[in-house]
Coordinates of C-alpha atoms in Angstrom, one line a residue:
N214 CA 59.2 48.9 134.3
K215 CA 56.7 47.3 131.9
G216 CA 58.1 43.8 132.2
L217 CA 59.2 43.6 128.5
N218 CA 62.3 41.6 127.5
V219 CA 62.8 42.5 123.8
I220 CA 63.2 45.8 122.1
V221 CA 62.7 46.0 118.4
A222 CA 64.2 49.1 116.8
H223 CA 64.9 50.5 113.4
P224 CA 68.3 52.2 113.8
P225 CA 70.8 50.2 115.9
I226 CA 72.5 51.6 119.0
M227 CA 75.9 51.1 117.3
F228 CA 77.0 50.8 113.7
R229 CA 80.3 49.1 114.4
G230 CA 81.6 46.3 116.5
L231 CA 82.6 46.7 120.1
K232 CA 85.7 45.3 121.8
R233 CA 84.8 46.5 125.3
L234 CA 82.0 48.2 127.3
V235 CA 83.0 51.3 129.2
S236 CA 80.8 53.5 131.3
A237 CA 82.2 56.7 129.7
D238 CA 80.5 56.0 126.4
P239 CA 76.7 56.7 126.4
E240 CA 76.0 54.1 123.7
Q241 CA 78.0 51.4 125.6
R242 CA 76.2 52.4 128.8
L243 CA 72.9 51.6 127.1
I244 CA 74.1 48.2 125.9
A245 CA 75.5 47.4 129.4
K246 CA 72.1 48.4 131.0
A247 CA 70.2 46.1 128.5
I248 CA 72.6 43.2 129.4
R249 CA 72.1 43.7 133.1
S250 CA 68.4 43.9 132.7
D251 CA 68.3 40.8 130.5
I252 CA 66.8 42.7 127.6
S253 CA 67.5 41.7 124.0
I254 CA 67.7 44.4 121.3
I255 CA 66.8 43.6 117.7
A256 CA 67.6 46.3 115.1
V257 CA 66.1 46.0 111.7
H258 CA 67.7 48.9 109.8
T259 CA 68.7 48.3 106.2
P260 CA 66.3 45.4 105.6
L261 CA 63.3 47.6 106.6
D262 CA 64.6 50.5 104.4
K263 CA 64.9 48.2 101.4
T264 CA 61.7 46.1 101.7
P265 CA 59.2 47.1 99.0
H266 CA 55.6 47.8 99.8
I267 CA 56.0 47.8 103.6
G268 CA 59.4 49.6 104.1
T269 CA 59.9 53.1 105.5
S270 CA 59.9 54.9 102.2
Y271 CA 56.8 53.1 100.9
A272 CA 55.0 53.7 104.2
I273 CA 55.5 57.4 103.9
G274 CA 54.4 57.2 100.3
K275 CA 51.2 55.6 101.5
L276 CA 50.6 58.3 104.1
L277 CA 51.0 60.9 101.2
S278 CA 48.5 58.9 99.1
L279 CA 51.1 58.2 96.4
Q280 CA 49.9 55.9 93.6
N281 CA 51.7 53.4 91.4
M282 CA 54.7 53.3 93.7
Q283 CA 58.0 51.7 92.5
T284 CA 61.4 51.3 94.2
L285 CA 63.6 54.3 93.6
C286 CA 66.9 52.4 93.5
P287 CA 65.9 48.8 92.7
E288 CA 68.3 45.9 93.2
K289 CA 68.0 42.5 91.5
L290 CA 68.7 40.5 94.6
P291 CA 67.2 39.1 96.7
Y292 CA 64.0 39.7 94.8
D293 CA 62.4 42.2 92.4
N294 CA 61.8 45.8 93.6
W295 CA 64.1 45.3 96.6
G296 CA 66.1 48.5 97.2
Y297 CA 66.2 52.0 98.7
G298 CA 63.4 54.5 98.3
A299 CA 60.1 54.8 96.5
V300 CA 58.6 57.0 93.8
G301 CA 55.0 57.5 92.9
Q302 CA 52.2 59.9 91.8
L303 CA 50.0 62.2 93.8
P304 CA 46.3 61.7 92.9
Q305 CA 46.3 65.4 91.9
A306 CA 49.0 67.8 91.2
M307 CA 49.5 70.7 93.7
S308 CA 51.6 73.8 94.0
A309 CA 55.0 73.4 95.7
E310 CA 53.9 75.5 98.6
K311 CA 50.8 73.5 99.2
F312 CA 52.8 70.3 98.9
L313 CA 55.3 71.5 101.6
S314 CA 52.3 72.2 103.9
F315 CA 50.8 68.9 103.1
V316 CA 54.0 67.0 103.9
A317 CA 54.6 69.0 107.1
N318 CA 51.1 68.3 108.4
T319 CA 50.9 64.7 107.4
L320 CA 54.4 63.7 108.7
H321 CA 54.2 66.0 111.8
C322 CA 57.3 68.0 110.8
E323 CA 58.1 71.0 112.9
T324 CA 60.3 72.4 110.1
I325 CA 61.2 71.5 106.5
S326 CA 64.3 72.7 104.8
H327 CA 64.2 72.9 101.0
N328 CA 66.1 74.3 98.0
G329 CA 63.5 77.0 97.0
N330 CA 62.4 75.3 93.8
I331 CA 58.8 76.2 94.3
R332 CA 57.9 77.4 90.8
N333 CA 56.7 74.1 89.5
T334 CA 53.6 72.0 90.4
I335 CA 54.2 68.7 92.2
Q336 CA 52.8 65.4 91.1
K337 CA 55.5 62.8 90.9
V338 CA 57.3 62.4 94.3
A339 CA 60.4 60.4 95.2
I340 CA 61.2 59.4 98.8
C341 CA 64.2 57.9 100.6
T342 CA 64.1 58.0 104.4
G343 CA 67.2 58.8 106.5
S344 CA 70.4 60.3 105.1
S345 CA 69.8 59.7 101.4
V346 CA 70.8 62.8 99.5
E347 CA 73.2 60.6 97.5
F348 CA 70.2 59.3 95.6
T349 CA 69.1 62.8 94.4
F350 CA 70.3 61.9 90.8
K351 CA 68.1 58.8 91.0
A352 CA 65.1 60.9 91.9
E353 CA 65.8 63.3 89.0
A354 CA 66.2 60.4 86.6
S355 CA 62.8 59.1 87.7
G356 CA 61.2 62.4 86.6
A357 CA 60.2 63.3 90.2
D358 CA 59.0 66.9 90.8
A359 CA 60.0 66.6 94.5
Y360 CA 62.4 64.5 96.5
I361 CA 61.8 63.9 100.2
T362 CA 64.8 62.8 102.3
A363 CA 66.8 64.0 105.4
D364 CA 70.2 65.3 106.6
I365 CA 70.9 67.4 103.5
K366 CA 74.1 69.6 104.0
Y367 CA 74.2 73.2 102.9
H368 CA 75.9 72.8 99.5
Q369 CA 74.0 69.6 98.8
M370 CA 70.9 71.7 98.6
A371 CA 72.2 73.0 95.3
S372 CA 72.5 69.5 93.8
S373 CA 69.2 69.8 91.9
E374 CA 67.8 72.6 89.8
S375 CA 64.8 70.7 88.5
M376 CA 63.2 69.3 91.7
L377 CA 62.0 70.6 95.0
L378 CA 64.6 69.0 97.3
M379 CA 63.2 68.6 100.8
D380 CA 64.9 67.8 104.1
I381 CA 62.1 66.7 106.6
G382 CA 64.5 65.6 109.3
H383 CA 66.0 62.2 110.1
F384 CA 63.7 61.4 113.0
E385 CA 60.6 62.6 111.1
S386 CA 61.5 60.4 108.1
E387 CA 62.0 57.2 110.2
I388 CA 59.7 57.3 113.1
I389 CA 57.1 55.6 110.9
S390 CA 59.1 52.4 111.5
T391 CA 57.4 51.9 114.9
S392 CA 54.0 51.6 113.3
I393 CA 55.4 49.3 110.7
F394 CA 56.8 47.0 113.3
L395 CA 53.6 47.1 115.4
H396 CA 51.5 46.2 112.4
L397 CA 53.8 43.3 111.3
F398 CA 53.9 41.8 114.8
Q399 CA 50.1 42.1 115.3
E400 CA 49.6 40.4 111.9
K401 CA 52.3 37.7 112.1
I402 CA 52.6 37.0 115.8
P403 CA 49.3 38.1 117.4
N404 CA 50.0 36.4 120.8
F405 CA 53.0 38.7 121.6
A406 CA 52.5 41.4 124.2
L407 CA 53.3 44.6 122.4
C408 CA 53.6 48.3 123.1
I409 CA 55.1 51.3 121.4
S410 CA 57.8 53.0 123.5
D411 CA 56.7 56.4 125.0
A412 CA 60.4 57.3 125.1
S413 CA 60.7 57.8 121.3
E414 CA 61.5 61.4 120.7
N415 CA 63.6 63.5 118.4
I416 CA 67.0 64.3 120.0
I417 CA 67.2 67.4 117.8
K418 CA 65.4 70.3 119.3
Y419 CA 64.4 73.5 117.5
Y420 CA 64.3 77.1 118.7
I421 CA 61.5 79.0 116.9
N422 CA 62.1 82.8 116.8
T423 CA 58.8 84.4 117.5
D424 CA 59.9 88.0 118.4
G425 CA 60.4 89.0 114.8
K426 CA 64.0 90.1 115.2

């Protein structure tokens, strides 16, 4: 309806190749609709996750005012500091409960699941957006007091006794990609007509029990 012909997204519609398009599959219906509408879809998933200084984890670190950020899981190629995640220092240490509130308000999280390690103060923080609980040991090795990620399963919450392990939600951890793309296009290709989709919303809904039972 807006006359646009390219969609730039962070996660792709599909994670594996397709041999056919059938109307019974919702993902394939979306692809078929884009083809019929002559709309190209560009997904920049892993490259944006791994790009230092402007990637998703670094962007969240900047929102949380982290200083002296480094890549949590650095890789040697294609260049230095490339890799998943980020780790840095808060300007001032704060209690775990205050930090949970700070993250929830800053990242607009309706809920945050955590492992209950709220005894220690928080100053060094590790972040890896999306489903990245497998890097918990990297966060511990970095000396982080808290690790922010998403999609932590029940028993995985017990994988760290030293850190505050936080699940802020997959959508909440990656929605920042829209502002990253917008900034990059405005800076690098200023003559493009751009808009942020008003259809971006979390597919997971929450019921909040308010009756006290």
